[in-house]
CSV table of C-alpha atoms in Angstrom, one decimal:
chain,number,residue,atom,x,y,z
K,1,UNK,CA,114.0,133.8,79.4
K,2,UNK,CA,114.8,130.6,80.1
K,3,UNK,CA,112.4,131.0,83.5
K,4,UNK,CA,110.0,131.8,81.9
K,5,UNK,CA,110.4,128.5,79.6
K,6,UNK,CA,110.9,126.4,83.3
K,7,UNK,CA,108.1,128.8,84.9
K,8,UNK,CA,106.0,127.4,82.0
K,9,UNK,CA,107.1,123.8,82.4
K,10,UNK,CA,105.8,123.7,86.2
K,11,UNK,CA,102.9,125.6,85.2
K,12,UNK,CA,101.9,123.0,82.9
K,13,UNK,CA,103.3,120.5,84.7
K,14,UNK,CA,101.4,121.7,87.7
K,15,UNK,CA,98.3,121.4,85.4
K,16,UNK,CA,98.1,118.0,84.2
K,17,UNK,CA,99.2,116.8,87.6
K,18,UNK,CA,95.5,118.7,88.8
K,19,UNK,CA,93.4,117.5,85.8
K,20,UNK,CA,94.9,113.5,86.7
K,21,UNK,CA,94.3,114.0,90.4
K,22,UNK,CA,90.9,115.1,89.6
K,23,UNK,CA,90.2,112.1,87.1
K,24,UNK,CA,91.1,109.7,89.6
K,25,UNK,CA,89.1,111.0,92.3
K,26,UNK,CA,86.3,111.2,90.0
K,27,UNK,CA,86.3,108.1,89.0
K,28,UNK,CA,86.5,106.7,92.9
K,29,UNK,CA,83.6,108.5,94.0
K,30,UNK,CA,81.7,107.7,90.8
K,31,UNK,CA,83.0,103.4,91.6
K,32,UNK,CA,81.8,104.5,95.5
K,33,UNK,CA,78.4,105.8,95.1
K,34,UNK,CA,77.7,102.7,92.9
K,35,UNK,CA,79.1,100.8,95.7
K,36,UNK,CA,76.6,101.8,97.8
K,37,UNK,CA,73.9,101.9,95.7
K,38,UNK,CA,74.1,98.4,95.4
K,39,UNK,CA,74.9,97.9,99.3
K,40,UNK,CA,71.2,98.4,100.3
K,41,UNK,CA,69.9,94.8,99.3
K,42,UNK,CA,72.9,93.2,100.8
K,43,UNK,CA,72.1,94.9,103.8
K,44,UNK,CA,68.7,94.6,104.1
K,45,UNK,CA,68.4,91.1,103.4
K,46,UNK,CA,71.4,91.1,106.7
K,47,UNK,CA,68.7,93.1,108.0
K,48,UNK,CA,66.1,90.5,107.9
K,49,UNK,CA,68.5,87.4,108.3
K,50,UNK,CA,69.6,88.9,112.0
K,51,UNK,CA,65.8,90.2,113.0
K,52,UNK,CA,63.2,88.4,111.1
K,53,UNK,CA,64.7,85.2,110.1
K,54,UNK,CA,63.5,83.2,113.6
K,55,UNK,CA,60.2,84.1,114.1
K,56,UNK,CA,58.8,84.5,109.8
K,57,UNK,CA,61.2,82.0,108.3
K,58,UNK,CA,64.0,82.8,105.7
K,59,UNK,CA,61.8,82.8,102.9
K,60,UNK,CA,58.7,84.6,105.1
K,61,UNK,CA,57.1,81.0,104.8
K,62,UNK,CA,57.2,81.0,108.8
K,63,UNK,CA,55.0,77.6,110.3
K,64,UNK,CA,54.1,79.7,113.2
K,65,UNK,CA,51.1,81.6,114.0
K,66,UNK,CA,50.5,84.9,111.9
K,67,UNK,CA,54.0,85.0,110.8
K,68,UNK,CA,53.9,83.4,107.7
K,69,UNK,CA,54.2,86.6,104.4
K,70,UNK,CA,54.0,83.9,102.0
K,71,UNK,CA,50.3,83.1,102.8
K,72,UNK,CA,48.2,85.6,101.7
K,73,UNK,CA,46.8,86.5,105.0
K,74,UNK,CA,47.8,90.0,106.1
K,75,UNK,CA,46.6,91.1,109.3
K,76,UNK,CA,47.4,94.3,109.9
K,77,UNK,CA,48.1,96.0,106.0
K,78,UNK,CA,50.0,94.4,103.1
K,79,UNK,CA,51.1,98.2,101.3
K,80,UNK,CA,54.6,98.8,103.0
K,81,UNK,CA,53.7,101.9,104.9
K,82,UNK,CA,51.2,99.1,106.9
K,83,UNK,CA,54.4,97.0,107.2
K,84,UNK,CA,56.5,99.7,108.0
K,85,UNK,CA,54.8,101.1,110.4
K,86,UNK,CA,54.7,97.3,112.1
K,87,UNK,CA,58.3,97.2,112.1
K,88,UNK,CA,58.5,101.0,113.7
K,89,UNK,CA,55.9,100.2,116.4
K,90,UNK,CA,55.6,96.5,116.9
K,91,UNK,CA,52.5,94.1,116.6
K,92,UNK,CA,51.3,95.0,120.8
K,93,UNK,CA,50.3,91.9,122.4
K,94,UNK,CA,52.4,89.8,120.0
K,95,UNK,CA,56.1,88.4,119.8
K,96,UNK,CA,56.6,91.6,117.6
K,97,UNK,CA,58.8,94.6,119.1
K,98,UNK,CA,59.2,97.9,117.9
K,99,UNK,CA,62.6,98.5,115.9
K,100,UNK,CA,62.1,102.2,115.8
K,101,UNK,CA,65.0,102.3,117.7
K,102,UNK,CA,67.6,99.4,116.2
K,103,UNK,CA,66.8,100.8,112.7
K,104,UNK,CA,66.9,103.8,110.3
K,105,UNK,CA,63.2,104.9,108.9
K,106,UNK,CA,65.6,104.0,105.7
K,107,UNK,CA,65.8,101.1,106.8
K,108,UNK,CA,62.6,100.2,108.3
K,109,UNK,CA,61.4,101.6,104.4
K,110,UNK,CA,64.0,98.9,102.4
K,111,UNK,CA,63.0,95.8,104.7
K,112,UNK,CA,58.8,96.4,104.3
K,113,UNK,CA,59.8,96.5,100.9
K,114,UNK,CA,61.7,93.5,101.4
K,115,UNK,CA,58.9,91.4,103.2
K,116,UNK,CA,56.3,92.4,100.8
K,117,UNK,CA,58.7,90.2,98.2
K,118,UNK,CA,58.0,87.2,99.5
K,119,UNK,CA,53.8,87.6,98.9
K,120,UNK,CA,53.4,85.8,95.5
K,121,UNK,CA,50.2,88.2,95.2
K,122,UNK,CA,51.9,91.5,96.3
K,123,UNK,CA,54.7,91.2,94.0
K,124,UNK,CA,55.7,94.3,92.1
K,125,UNK,CA,51.9,95.7,93.2
K,126,UNK,CA,51.8,99.3,94.6
K,127,UNK,CA,49.5,99.7,96.3
K,128,UNK,CA,48.3,96.2,97.4
K,129,UNK,CA,44.8,96.3,99.7
K,130,UNK,CA,45.1,95.5,103.0
C-alpha cells in the first residue's frame, strides 16, 4: 500500500511537470510566432536600405531620372506583380540589376509591396493600372 501511494505521488508529480513543460513550450512557441510575424517589416526595410536606397532614395524619392517611386511614373508597371518581376529580373539596359539570386521569392514580394507604399496614389490600392 505504501508503495502504491509513493507510485501515485510520483505519477502525479510527473504529470504536473509534463503539463508545466507543455504550457511553457506553448508560450515560447506563441511568442516566437508573434516575433516572426513582426520581423518581416523590419527585414524588408533593411533589405530596401541595403539594396535599393543608393539609387531609389531612402523615401523612394530619388532625384535620378526614372528612379523615383513618388512621382507617379511607373515605366514598367506599378502592380506588385510588375514590381516583383522587375526586382527578380532587373531591367536590361539600365542600372536595375536582377535580385533573383540574392532574394527569396517571399523577400521579393515583400519588397514589391514595400516599394509601392512610397507612391501616394498607390498606397493601399489593390490593383493599380500599370
